[in-house]
Protein backbone atom coordinates (compact mmCIF):
# COMPACT_ATOMS: atom_id res chain seq x y z
CA UNK A 1 0.00 0.00 0.00
CA UNK A 2 1.20 3.52 -0.78
CA UNK A 3 2.00 5.91 2.04
CA UNK A 4 -1.09 7.58 3.49
CA UNK A 5 -1.10 11.34 3.98
CA UNK A 6 -4.37 11.64 5.86
CA UNK A 7 -5.06 8.35 7.65
CA UNK A 8 -3.80 6.20 10.49
CA UNK A 9 -4.26 2.48 9.85
CA UNK A 10 -5.53 0.71 12.95
CA UNK A 11 -6.18 -2.61 11.22
CA UNK A 12 -5.21 -3.81 7.75
CA UNK A 13 -7.94 -6.42 7.31
CA UNK A 14 -8.11 -9.30 4.84
CA UNK A 15 -11.35 -8.71 2.91
CA UNK A 16 -10.34 -5.86 0.62
CA UNK A 17 -12.86 -3.64 2.40
CA UNK A 18 -12.21 -0.67 4.68
CA UNK A 19 -14.12 1.21 7.34
CA UNK A 20 -13.24 4.90 7.51
CA UNK A 21 -13.49 6.67 10.86
CA UNK A 22 -13.54 10.46 11.25
CA UNK A 23 -12.37 11.91 14.55
CA UNK A 24 -9.66 14.13 15.97
CA UNK A 25 -7.41 11.83 18.01
CA UNK A 26 -5.48 13.66 20.72
CA UNK A 27 -2.81 12.22 22.98
CA UNK A 28 -3.99 12.05 26.57
CA UNK A 29 -7.67 12.72 25.94
CA UNK A 30 -10.12 11.16 28.39
CA UNK A 31 -12.43 9.56 25.82
CA UNK A 32 -11.80 6.17 24.25
CA UNK A 33 -10.97 6.45 20.55
CA UNK A 34 -11.21 4.55 17.31
CA UNK A 35 -7.89 2.87 18.09
CA UNK A 36 -9.76 0.99 20.83
CA UNK A 37 -12.90 0.36 18.79
CA UNK A 38 -10.92 -0.99 15.84
CA UNK A 39 -9.61 -3.87 17.96
CA UNK A 40 -13.18 -4.91 18.79
CA UNK A 41 -14.56 -4.90 15.23
CA UNK A 42 -14.67 -7.64 12.60
CA UNK A 43 -10.94 -8.35 11.97
CA UNK A 44 -11.52 -8.96 8.26
CA UNK A 45 -12.19 -5.26 7.74
CA UNK A 46 -9.46 -2.66 7.48
CA UNK A 47 -10.01 0.30 9.81
CA UNK A 48 -8.55 3.71 8.99
CA UNK A 49 -8.89 6.86 11.09
CA UNK A 50 -8.35 10.43 9.94
CA UNK A 51 -5.14 12.10 11.05
CA UNK A 52 -5.22 15.65 12.43
CA UNK A 53 -4.94 18.27 9.68
CA UNK A 54 -1.35 19.36 9.10
CA UNK A 55 -0.45 22.90 10.12
CA UNK A 56 1.80 25.44 8.47
CA UNK A 57 2.08 27.24 5.15
CA UNK A 58 0.85 25.39 2.10
CA UNK A 59 -1.14 22.75 4.00
CA UNK A 60 -4.86 22.03 3.44
CA UNK A 61 -6.83 24.78 5.15
CA UNK A 62 -10.54 24.09 4.56
CA UNK A 63 -12.94 21.26 5.25
CA UNK A 64 -13.24 20.49 1.53
CA UNK A 65 -9.44 20.33 1.21
CA UNK A 66 -9.16 17.95 4.17
CA UNK A 67 -11.75 15.65 2.59
CA UNK A 68 -10.03 15.87 -0.79
CA UNK A 69 -6.78 14.62 0.74
CA UNK A 70 -8.58 11.80 2.56
CA UNK A 71 -10.41 10.70 -0.58
CA UNK A 72 -7.24 10.62 -2.68
CA UNK A 73 -5.69 8.08 -0.31
CA UNK A 74 -8.82 5.91 -0.26
CA UNK A 75 -9.27 5.86 -4.01
CA UNK A 76 -5.63 5.00 -4.65
CA UNK A 77 -5.80 2.12 -2.16
CA UNK A 78 -8.32 0.23 -4.29
CA UNK A 79 -10.22 -0.85 -1.17
CA UNK A 80 -14.02 -0.97 -1.13
CA UNK A 81 -15.43 1.35 1.51
CA UNK A 82 -17.83 -0.71 3.64
CA UNK A 83 -18.69 2.00 6.14
CA UNK A 84 -18.14 5.52 7.41
CA UNK A 85 -17.90 6.06 11.17
CA UNK A 86 -17.68 9.29 13.13
CA UNK A 87 -17.34 10.53 16.69
CA UNK A 88 -18.81 13.86 17.83
CA UNK A 89 -18.12 16.66 15.33
CA UNK A 90 -16.54 14.21 12.89
CA UNK A 91 -20.07 13.58 11.61
CA UNK A 92 -19.90 16.92 9.79
CA UNK A 93 -17.44 15.41 7.29
CA UNK A 94 -19.41 12.29 6.37
CA UNK A 95 -21.61 13.85 3.69
CA UNK A 96 -18.65 15.20 1.76
CA UNK A 97 -16.80 11.89 2.13
CA UNK A 98 -19.83 9.89 1.01
CA UNK A 99 -20.33 12.09 -2.06
CA UNK A 100 -16.67 11.68 -3.00
CA UNK A 101 -16.73 7.90 -2.63
CA UNK A 102 -19.81 7.77 -4.87
CA UNK A 103 -17.63 9.08 -7.72
CA UNK A 104 -15.97 5.68 -8.07
CA UNK A 105 -17.96 3.22 -5.95
CA UNK A 106 -21.53 2.18 -6.76
CA UNK A 107 -22.33 0.71 -3.34
CA UNK A 108 -23.06 3.38 -0.75
CA UNK A 109 -21.17 2.71 2.50
CA UNK A 110 -23.00 2.36 5.78
CA UNK A 111 -23.01 5.51 7.90
CA UNK A 112 -22.69 5.08 11.67
CA UNK A 113 -22.32 8.16 13.87
CA UNK A 114 -21.39 7.93 17.55
CA UNK A 115 -22.85 10.92 19.44
CA UNK A 116 -22.99 13.07 16.26
CA UNK A 117 -22.72 16.82 16.66
CA UNK A 118 -22.68 19.82 14.35
CA UNK A 119 -19.51 21.86 14.99
CA UNK A 120 -20.20 25.46 15.92
CA UNK A 121 -18.40 28.45 17.46
CA UNK A 122 -19.30 27.15 20.93
CA UNK A 123 -17.34 23.97 20.14
CA UNK A 124 -14.19 25.94 19.43
CA UNK A 125 -14.73 28.33 22.35
CA UNK A 126 -15.21 25.57 24.92
CA UNK A 127 -12.15 23.63 23.79
CA UNK A 128 -10.05 26.81 23.69
CA UNK A 129 -10.97 27.80 27.24
CA UNK A 130 -10.39 24.26 28.50
CA UNK A 131 -7.04 23.94 26.69
CA UNK A 132 -5.78 27.20 28.20
CA UNK A 133 -6.09 25.70 31.67
CA UNK A 134 -2.96 23.63 31.11
CA UNK A 135 -1.04 26.91 31.06
CA UNK A 136 -2.83 28.43 34.06
CA UNK A 137 -1.01 26.15 36.49
CA UNK A 138 2.31 27.61 35.30
CA UNK A 139 1.40 31.14 36.40
CA UNK A 140 0.81 32.97 39.66
CA UNK A 141 -2.90 33.16 40.46
CA UNK A 142 -3.23 36.82 39.45
CA UNK A 143 -1.74 36.21 35.98
CA UNK A 144 -3.82 33.07 35.49
CA UNK A 145 -6.99 34.99 36.38
CA UNK A 146 -6.15 37.74 33.90
CA UNK A 147 -5.49 35.13 31.20
CA UNK A 148 -8.91 33.56 31.75
CA UNK A 149 -10.62 36.95 31.68
CA UNK A 150 -8.86 37.93 28.44
CA UNK A 151 -9.80 34.61 26.86
CA UNK A 152 -13.46 34.90 27.80
CA UNK A 153 -13.58 38.51 26.58
CA UNK A 154 -12.11 37.45 23.23
CA UNK A 155 -14.70 34.68 22.88
CA UNK A 156 -17.54 37.04 23.79
CA UNK A 157 -16.38 39.58 21.21
CA UNK A 158 -15.79 37.22 18.27
CA UNK A 159 -17.85 34.17 19.16
CA UNK A 160 -20.57 35.08 16.65
CA UNK A 161 -18.24 34.45 13.69
CA UNK A 162 -16.11 31.31 13.71
CA UNK A 163 -13.95 32.58 10.82
CA UNK A 164 -12.91 35.53 12.97
CA UNK A 165 -12.65 33.38 16.08
CA UNK A 166 -10.22 30.88 14.51
CA UNK A 167 -7.16 33.15 14.06
CA UNK A 168 -7.91 34.95 17.32
CA UNK A 169 -7.98 31.87 19.55
CA UNK A 170 -5.07 30.11 17.84
CA UNK A 171 -3.04 33.31 18.08
CA UNK A 172 -3.81 33.80 21.77
CA UNK A 173 -3.20 30.12 22.54
CA UNK A 174 0.24 30.28 20.91
CA UNK A 175 1.08 33.58 22.61
CA UNK A 176 0.09 32.30 26.06
CA UNK A 177 1.85 29.01 25.44
CA UNK A 178 5.14 30.63 24.48
CA UNK A 179 4.91 32.97 27.46
CA UNK A 180 4.32 30.06 29.81
CA UNK A 181 7.21 28.07 28.34
CA UNK A 182 9.50 31.05 28.95
CA UNK A 183 8.15 31.44 32.48
CA UNK A 184 9.26 27.93 33.45
CA UNK A 185 12.36 27.85 31.22
CA UNK A 186 11.13 25.32 28.65
CA UNK A 187 12.64 25.51 25.19
CA UNK A 188 9.75 26.57 22.88
CA UNK A 189 10.79 23.87 20.43
CA UNK A 190 9.89 21.26 23.03
CA UNK A 191 6.41 22.69 23.44
CA UNK A 192 5.67 23.33 19.78
CA UNK A 193 3.80 20.03 19.42
CA UNK A 194 1.23 21.17 21.96
CA UNK A 195 0.69 24.46 20.14
CA UNK A 196 0.45 22.75 16.74
CA UNK A 197 -2.07 20.24 18.10
CA UNK A 198 -4.43 23.02 19.13
CA UNK A 199 -3.99 24.74 15.75
CA UNK A 200 -4.87 21.48 14.02
CA UNK A 201 -7.92 20.90 16.22
CA UNK A 202 -9.19 24.42 15.57
CA UNK A 203 -8.79 23.88 11.81
CA UNK A 204 -10.68 20.59 12.10
CA UNK A 205 -13.63 22.18 13.92
CA UNK A 206 -13.83 25.15 11.57
CA UNK A 207 -13.45 22.87 8.54
CA UNK A 208 -16.57 21.00 9.64
CA UNK A 209 -18.57 24.24 9.79
CA UNK A 210 -17.64 24.97 6.16
CA UNK A 211 -19.46 21.86 4.94
CA UNK A 212 -23.12 20.82 4.84
CA UNK A 213 -22.69 19.19 8.24
CA UNK A 214 -25.88 17.11 8.35
CA UNK A 215 -25.96 15.95 4.73
CA UNK A 216 -26.36 12.15 4.72
CA UNK A 217 -27.44 12.03 8.39
CA UNK A 218 -30.91 11.05 7.14
CA UNK A 219 -29.53 7.72 5.92
CA UNK A 220 -27.21 7.17 8.85
CA UNK A 221 -27.59 5.52 12.24
CA UNK A 222 -26.73 7.45 15.38
CA UNK A 223 -25.48 5.57 18.42
CA UNK A 224 -26.20 7.82 21.39
CA UNK A 225 -24.65 7.78 24.85
CA UNK A 226 -26.44 8.71 28.05
CA UNK A 227 -24.31 11.84 28.55
CA UNK A 228 -26.57 14.92 28.32
CA UNK A 229 -23.85 17.21 26.99
CA UNK A 230 -22.98 15.15 23.92
CA UNK A 231 -24.49 14.19 20.59
CA UNK A 232 -28.22 14.31 19.98
CA UNK A 233 -28.72 14.73 23.74
CA UNK A 234 -27.81 18.39 23.16
CA UNK A 235 -30.98 18.97 21.15
CA UNK A 236 -33.69 20.95 22.95
CA UNK A 237 -36.85 19.07 23.94
CA UNK A 238 -38.86 20.75 21.19
CA UNK A 239 -36.44 19.64 18.44
CA UNK A 240 -37.37 16.88 16.01
CA UNK A 241 -34.87 14.39 17.37
CA UNK A 242 -36.34 11.47 15.42
CA UNK A 243 -35.98 13.43 12.18
CA UNK A 244 -32.38 14.44 12.80
CA UNK A 245 -30.99 11.07 11.64
CA UNK A 246 -32.20 8.02 9.78
CA UNK A 247 -32.25 5.94 12.96
CA UNK A 248 -31.13 6.46 16.54
CA UNK A 249 -30.15 3.74 18.99
CA UNK A 250 -29.62 4.82 22.58
CA UNK A 251 -27.28 3.18 25.07
CA UNK A 252 -26.87 3.46 28.82
CA UNK A 253 -23.15 4.14 28.36
CA UNK A 254 -21.29 7.37 29.06
CA UNK A 255 -19.90 9.31 26.12
CA UNK A 256 -16.25 8.84 27.09
CA UNK A 257 -16.57 5.04 27.02
CA UNK A 258 -18.53 4.60 23.79
CA UNK A 259 -15.59 3.80 21.49
CA UNK A 260 -14.07 1.33 23.93
CA UNK A 261 -17.25 -0.62 24.66
CA UNK A 262 -17.82 -4.12 23.26
CA UNK A 263 -21.59 -3.53 23.06
CA UNK A 264 -21.03 -0.56 20.75
CA UNK A 265 -18.55 -2.56 18.68
CA UNK A 266 -21.08 -5.38 18.25
CA UNK A 267 -23.73 -2.91 17.09
CA UNK A 268 -21.32 -1.31 14.62
CA UNK A 269 -20.46 -4.75 13.20
CA UNK A 270 -24.18 -5.50 12.87
CA UNK A 271 -24.84 -2.25 11.01
CA UNK A 272 -21.85 -2.76 8.71
CA UNK A 273 -23.09 -6.29 7.96
CA UNK A 274 -26.42 -4.86 6.79
CA UNK A 275 -24.59 -3.08 3.98
CA UNK A 276 -22.69 -6.24 3.04
CA UNK A 277 -25.98 -8.16 2.72
CA UNK A 278 -27.80 -5.40 0.81
CSV table of C-alpha atoms in Angstrom, one decimal:
chain,number,residue,atom,x,y,z
A,1,UNK,CA,0.0,0.0,0.0
A,2,UNK,CA,1.2,3.5,-0.8
A,3,UNK,CA,2.0,5.9,2.0
A,4,UNK,CA,-1.1,7.6,3.5
A,5,UNK,CA,-1.1,11.3,4.0
A,6,UNK,CA,-4.4,11.6,5.9
A,7,UNK,CA,-5.1,8.3,7.6
A,8,UNK,CA,-3.8,6.2,10.5
A,9,UNK,CA,-4.3,2.5,9.8
A,10,UNK,CA,-5.5,0.7,13.0
A,11,UNK,CA,-6.2,-2.6,11.2
A,12,UNK,CA,-5.2,-3.8,7.7
A,13,UNK,CA,-7.9,-6.4,7.3
A,14,UNK,CA,-8.1,-9.3,4.8
A,15,UNK,CA,-11.3,-8.7,2.9
A,16,UNK,CA,-10.3,-5.9,0.6
A,17,UNK,CA,-12.9,-3.6,2.4
A,18,UNK,CA,-12.2,-0.7,4.7
A,19,UNK,CA,-14.1,1.2,7.3
A,20,UNK,CA,-13.2,4.9,7.5
A,21,UNK,CA,-13.5,6.7,10.9
A,22,UNK,CA,-13.5,10.5,11.3
A,23,UNK,CA,-12.4,11.9,14.6
A,24,UNK,CA,-9.7,14.1,16.0
A,25,UNK,CA,-7.4,11.8,18.0
A,26,UNK,CA,-5.5,13.7,20.7
A,27,UNK,CA,-2.8,12.2,23.0
A,28,UNK,CA,-4.0,12.1,26.6
A,29,UNK,CA,-7.7,12.7,25.9
A,30,UNK,CA,-10.1,11.2,28.4
A,31,UNK,CA,-12.4,9.6,25.8
A,32,UNK,CA,-11.8,6.2,24.3
A,33,UNK,CA,-11.0,6.5,20.6
A,34,UNK,CA,-11.2,4.5,17.3
A,35,UNK,CA,-7.9,2.9,18.1
A,36,UNK,CA,-9.8,1.0,20.8
A,37,UNK,CA,-12.9,0.4,18.8
A,38,UNK,CA,-10.9,-1.0,15.8
A,39,UNK,CA,-9.6,-3.9,18.0
A,40,UNK,CA,-13.2,-4.9,18.8
A,41,UNK,CA,-14.6,-4.9,15.2
A,42,UNK,CA,-14.7,-7.6,12.6
A,43,UNK,CA,-10.9,-8.4,12.0
A,44,UNK,CA,-11.5,-9.0,8.3
A,45,UNK,CA,-12.2,-5.3,7.7
A,46,UNK,CA,-9.5,-2.7,7.5
A,47,UNK,CA,-10.0,0.3,9.8
A,48,UNK,CA,-8.5,3.7,9.0
A,49,UNK,CA,-8.9,6.9,11.1
A,50,UNK,CA,-8.4,10.4,9.9
A,51,UNK,CA,-5.1,12.1,11.0
A,52,UNK,CA,-5.2,15.6,12.4
A,53,UNK,CA,-4.9,18.3,9.7
A,54,UNK,CA,-1.3,19.4,9.1
A,55,UNK,CA,-0.4,22.9,10.1
A,56,UNK,CA,1.8,25.4,8.5
A,57,UNK,CA,2.1,27.2,5.2
A,58,UNK,CA,0.8,25.4,2.1
A,59,UNK,CA,-1.1,22.7,4.0
A,60,UNK,CA,-4.9,22.0,3.4
A,61,UNK,CA,-6.8,24.8,5.2
A,62,UNK,CA,-10.5,24.1,4.6
A,63,UNK,CA,-12.9,21.3,5.2
A,64,UNK,CA,-13.2,20.5,1.5
A,65,UNK,CA,-9.4,20.3,1.2
A,66,UNK,CA,-9.2,17.9,4.2
A,67,UNK,CA,-11.7,15.6,2.6
A,68,UNK,CA,-10.0,15.9,-0.8
A,69,UNK,CA,-6.8,14.6,0.7
A,70,UNK,CA,-8.6,11.8,2.6
A,71,UNK,CA,-10.4,10.7,-0.6
A,72,UNK,CA,-7.2,10.6,-2.7
A,73,UNK,CA,-5.7,8.1,-0.3
A,74,UNK,CA,-8.8,5.9,-0.3
A,75,UNK,CA,-9.3,5.9,-4.0
A,76,UNK,CA,-5.6,5.0,-4.6
A,77,UNK,CA,-5.8,2.1,-2.2
A,78,UNK,CA,-8.3,0.2,-4.3
A,79,UNK,CA,-10.2,-0.9,-1.2
A,80,UNK,CA,-14.0,-1.0,-1.1
A,81,UNK,CA,-15.4,1.4,1.5
A,82,UNK,CA,-17.8,-0.7,3.6
A,83,UNK,CA,-18.7,2.0,6.1
A,84,UNK,CA,-18.1,5.5,7.4
A,85,UNK,CA,-17.9,6.1,11.2
A,86,UNK,CA,-17.7,9.3,13.1
A,87,UNK,CA,-17.3,10.5,16.7
A,88,UNK,CA,-18.8,13.9,17.8
A,89,UNK,CA,-18.1,16.7,15.3
A,90,UNK,CA,-16.5,14.2,12.9
A,91,UNK,CA,-20.1,13.6,11.6
A,92,UNK,CA,-19.9,16.9,9.8
A,93,UNK,CA,-17.4,15.4,7.3
A,94,UNK,CA,-19.4,12.3,6.4
A,95,UNK,CA,-21.6,13.8,3.7
A,96,UNK,CA,-18.7,15.2,1.8
A,97,UNK,CA,-16.8,11.9,2.1
A,98,UNK,CA,-19.8,9.9,1.0
A,99,UNK,CA,-20.3,12.1,-2.1
A,100,UNK,CA,-16.7,11.7,-3.0
A,101,UNK,CA,-16.7,7.9,-2.6
A,102,UNK,CA,-19.8,7.8,-4.9
A,103,UNK,CA,-17.6,9.1,-7.7
A,104,UNK,CA,-16.0,5.7,-8.1
A,105,UNK,CA,-18.0,3.2,-6.0
A,106,UNK,CA,-21.5,2.2,-6.8
A,107,UNK,CA,-22.3,0.7,-3.3
A,108,UNK,CA,-23.1,3.4,-0.8
A,109,UNK,CA,-21.2,2.7,2.5
A,110,UNK,CA,-23.0,2.4,5.8
A,111,UNK,CA,-23.0,5.5,7.9
A,112,UNK,CA,-22.7,5.1,11.7
A,113,UNK,CA,-22.3,8.2,13.9
A,114,UNK,CA,-21.4,7.9,17.6
A,115,UNK,CA,-22.9,10.9,19.4
A,116,UNK,CA,-23.0,13.1,16.3
A,117,UNK,CA,-22.7,16.8,16.7
A,118,UNK,CA,-22.7,19.8,14.3
A,119,UNK,CA,-19.5,21.9,15.0
A,120,UNK,CA,-20.2,25.5,15.9
A,121,UNK,CA,-18.4,28.4,17.5
A,122,UNK,CA,-19.3,27.2,20.9
A,123,UNK,CA,-17.3,24.0,20.1
A,124,UNK,CA,-14.2,25.9,19.4
A,125,UNK,CA,-14.7,28.3,22.4
A,126,UNK,CA,-15.2,25.6,24.9
A,127,UNK,CA,-12.2,23.6,23.8
A,128,UNK,CA,-10.1,26.8,23.7
A,129,UNK,CA,-11.0,27.8,27.2
A,130,UNK,CA,-10.4,24.3,28.5
A,131,UNK,CA,-7.0,23.9,26.7
A,132,UNK,CA,-5.8,27.2,28.2
A,133,UNK,CA,-6.1,25.7,31.7
A,134,UNK,CA,-3.0,23.6,31.1
A,135,UNK,CA,-1.0,26.9,31.1
A,136,UNK,CA,-2.8,28.4,34.1
A,137,UNK,CA,-1.0,26.2,36.5
A,138,UNK,CA,2.3,27.6,35.3
A,139,UNK,CA,1.4,31.1,36.4
A,140,UNK,CA,0.8,33.0,39.7
A,141,UNK,CA,-2.9,33.2,40.5
A,142,UNK,CA,-3.2,36.8,39.4
A,143,UNK,CA,-1.7,36.2,36.0
A,144,UNK,CA,-3.8,33.1,35.5
A,145,UNK,CA,-7.0,35.0,36.4
A,146,UNK,CA,-6.2,37.7,33.9
A,147,UNK,CA,-5.5,35.1,31.2
A,148,UNK,CA,-8.9,33.6,31.8
A,149,UNK,CA,-10.6,36.9,31.7
A,150,UNK,CA,-8.9,37.9,28.4
A,151,UNK,CA,-9.8,34.6,26.9
A,152,UNK,CA,-13.5,34.9,27.8
A,153,UNK,CA,-13.6,38.5,26.6
A,154,UNK,CA,-12.1,37.5,23.2
A,155,UNK,CA,-14.7,34.7,22.9
A,156,UNK,CA,-17.5,37.0,23.8
A,157,UNK,CA,-16.4,39.6,21.2
A,158,UNK,CA,-15.8,37.2,18.3
A,159,UNK,CA,-17.8,34.2,19.2
A,160,UNK,CA,-20.6,35.1,16.7
A,161,UNK,CA,-18.2,34.5,13.7
A,162,UNK,CA,-16.1,31.3,13.7
A,163,UNK,CA,-14.0,32.6,10.8
A,164,UNK,CA,-12.9,35.5,13.0
A,165,UNK,CA,-12.6,33.4,16.1
A,166,UNK,CA,-10.2,30.9,14.5
A,167,UNK,CA,-7.2,33.2,14.1
A,168,UNK,CA,-7.9,35.0,17.3
A,169,UNK,CA,-8.0,31.9,19.6
A,170,UNK,CA,-5.1,30.1,17.8
A,171,UNK,CA,-3.0,33.3,18.1
A,172,UNK,CA,-3.8,33.8,21.8
A,173,UNK,CA,-3.2,30.1,22.5
A,174,UNK,CA,0.2,30.3,20.9
A,175,UNK,CA,1.1,33.6,22.6
A,176,UNK,CA,0.1,32.3,26.1
A,177,UNK,CA,1.9,29.0,25.4
A,178,UNK,CA,5.1,30.6,24.5
A,179,UNK,CA,4.9,33.0,27.5
A,180,UNK,CA,4.3,30.1,29.8
A,181,UNK,CA,7.2,28.1,28.3
A,182,UNK,CA,9.5,31.1,28.9
A,183,UNK,CA,8.1,31.4,32.5
A,184,UNK,CA,9.3,27.9,33.4
A,185,UNK,CA,12.4,27.8,31.2
A,186,UNK,CA,11.1,25.3,28.7
A,187,UNK,CA,12.6,25.5,25.2
A,188,UNK,CA,9.8,26.6,22.9
A,189,UNK,CA,10.8,23.9,20.4
A,190,UNK,CA,9.9,21.3,23.0
A,191,UNK,CA,6.4,22.7,23.4
A,192,UNK,CA,5.7,23.3,19.8
A,193,UNK,CA,3.8,20.0,19.4
A,194,UNK,CA,1.2,21.2,22.0
A,195,UNK,CA,0.7,24.5,20.1
A,196,UNK,CA,0.4,22.8,16.7
A,197,UNK,CA,-2.1,20.2,18.1
A,198,UNK,CA,-4.4,23.0,19.1
A,199,UNK,CA,-4.0,24.7,15.8
A,200,UNK,CA,-4.9,21.5,14.0
A,201,UNK,CA,-7.9,20.9,16.2
A,202,UNK,CA,-9.2,24.4,15.6
A,203,UNK,CA,-8.8,23.9,11.8
A,204,UNK,CA,-10.7,20.6,12.1
A,205,UNK,CA,-13.6,22.2,13.9
A,206,UNK,CA,-13.8,25.2,11.6
A,207,UNK,CA,-13.5,22.9,8.5
A,208,UNK,CA,-16.6,21.0,9.6
A,209,UNK,CA,-18.6,24.2,9.8
A,210,UNK,CA,-17.6,25.0,6.2
A,211,UNK,CA,-19.5,21.9,4.9
A,212,UNK,CA,-23.1,20.8,4.8
A,213,UNK,CA,-22.7,19.2,8.2
A,214,UNK,CA,-25.9,17.1,8.3
A,215,UNK,CA,-26.0,15.9,4.7
A,216,UNK,CA,-26.4,12.2,4.7
A,217,UNK,CA,-27.4,12.0,8.4
A,218,UNK,CA,-30.9,11.1,7.1
A,219,UNK,CA,-29.5,7.7,5.9
A,220,UNK,CA,-27.2,7.2,8.9
A,221,UNK,CA,-27.6,5.5,12.2
A,222,UNK,CA,-26.7,7.5,15.4
A,223,UNK,CA,-25.5,5.6,18.4
A,224,UNK,CA,-26.2,7.8,21.4
A,225,UNK,CA,-24.6,7.8,24.8
A,226,UNK,CA,-26.4,8.7,28.1
A,227,UNK,CA,-24.3,11.8,28.6
A,228,UNK,CA,-26.6,14.9,28.3
A,229,UNK,CA,-23.9,17.2,27.0
A,230,UNK,CA,-23.0,15.2,23.9
A,231,UNK,CA,-24.5,14.2,20.6
A,232,UNK,CA,-28.2,14.3,20.0
A,233,UNK,CA,-28.7,14.7,23.7
A,234,UNK,CA,-27.8,18.4,23.2
A,235,UNK,CA,-31.0,19.0,21.1
A,236,UNK,CA,-33.7,20.9,23.0
A,237,UNK,CA,-36.9,19.1,23.9
A,238,UNK,CA,-38.9,20.8,21.2
A,239,UNK,CA,-36.4,19.6,18.4
A,240,UNK,CA,-37.4,16.9,16.0
A,241,UNK,CA,-34.9,14.4,17.4
A,242,UNK,CA,-36.3,11.5,15.4
A,243,UNK,CA,-36.0,13.4,12.2
A,244,UNK,CA,-32.4,14.4,12.8
A,245,UNK,CA,-31.0,11.1,11.6
A,246,UNK,CA,-32.2,8.0,9.8
A,247,UNK,CA,-32.2,5.9,13.0
A,248,UNK,CA,-31.1,6.5,16.5
A,249,UNK,CA,-30.2,3.7,19.0
A,250,UNK,CA,-29.6,4.8,22.6
A,251,UNK,CA,-27.3,3.2,25.1
A,252,UNK,CA,-26.9,3.5,28.8
A,253,UNK,CA,-23.2,4.1,28.4
A,254,UNK,CA,-21.3,7.4,29.1
A,255,UNK,CA,-19.9,9.3,26.1
A,256,UNK,CA,-16.2,8.8,27.1
A,257,UNK,CA,-16.6,5.0,27.0
A,258,UNK,CA,-18.5,4.6,23.8
A,259,UNK,CA,-15.6,3.8,21.5
A,260,UNK,CA,-14.1,1.3,23.9
A,261,UNK,CA,-17.2,-0.6,24.7
A,262,UNK,CA,-17.8,-4.1,23.3
A,263,UNK,CA,-21.6,-3.5,23.1
A,264,UNK,CA,-21.0,-0.6,20.8
A,265,UNK,CA,-18.6,-2.6,18.7
A,266,UNK,CA,-21.1,-5.4,18.2
A,267,UNK,CA,-23.7,-2.9,17.1
A,268,UNK,CA,-21.3,-1.3,14.6
A,269,UNK,CA,-20.5,-4.7,13.2
A,270,UNK,CA,-24.2,-5.5,12.9
A,271,UNK,CA,-24.8,-2.3,11.0
A,272,UNK,CA,-21.9,-2.8,8.7
A,273,UNK,CA,-23.1,-6.3,8.0
A,274,UNK,CA,-26.4,-4.9,6.8
A,275,UNK,CA,-24.6,-3.1,4.0
A,276,UNK,CA,-22.7,-6.2,3.0
A,277,UNK,CA,-26.0,-8.2,2.7
A,278,UNK,CA,-27.8,-5.4,0.8
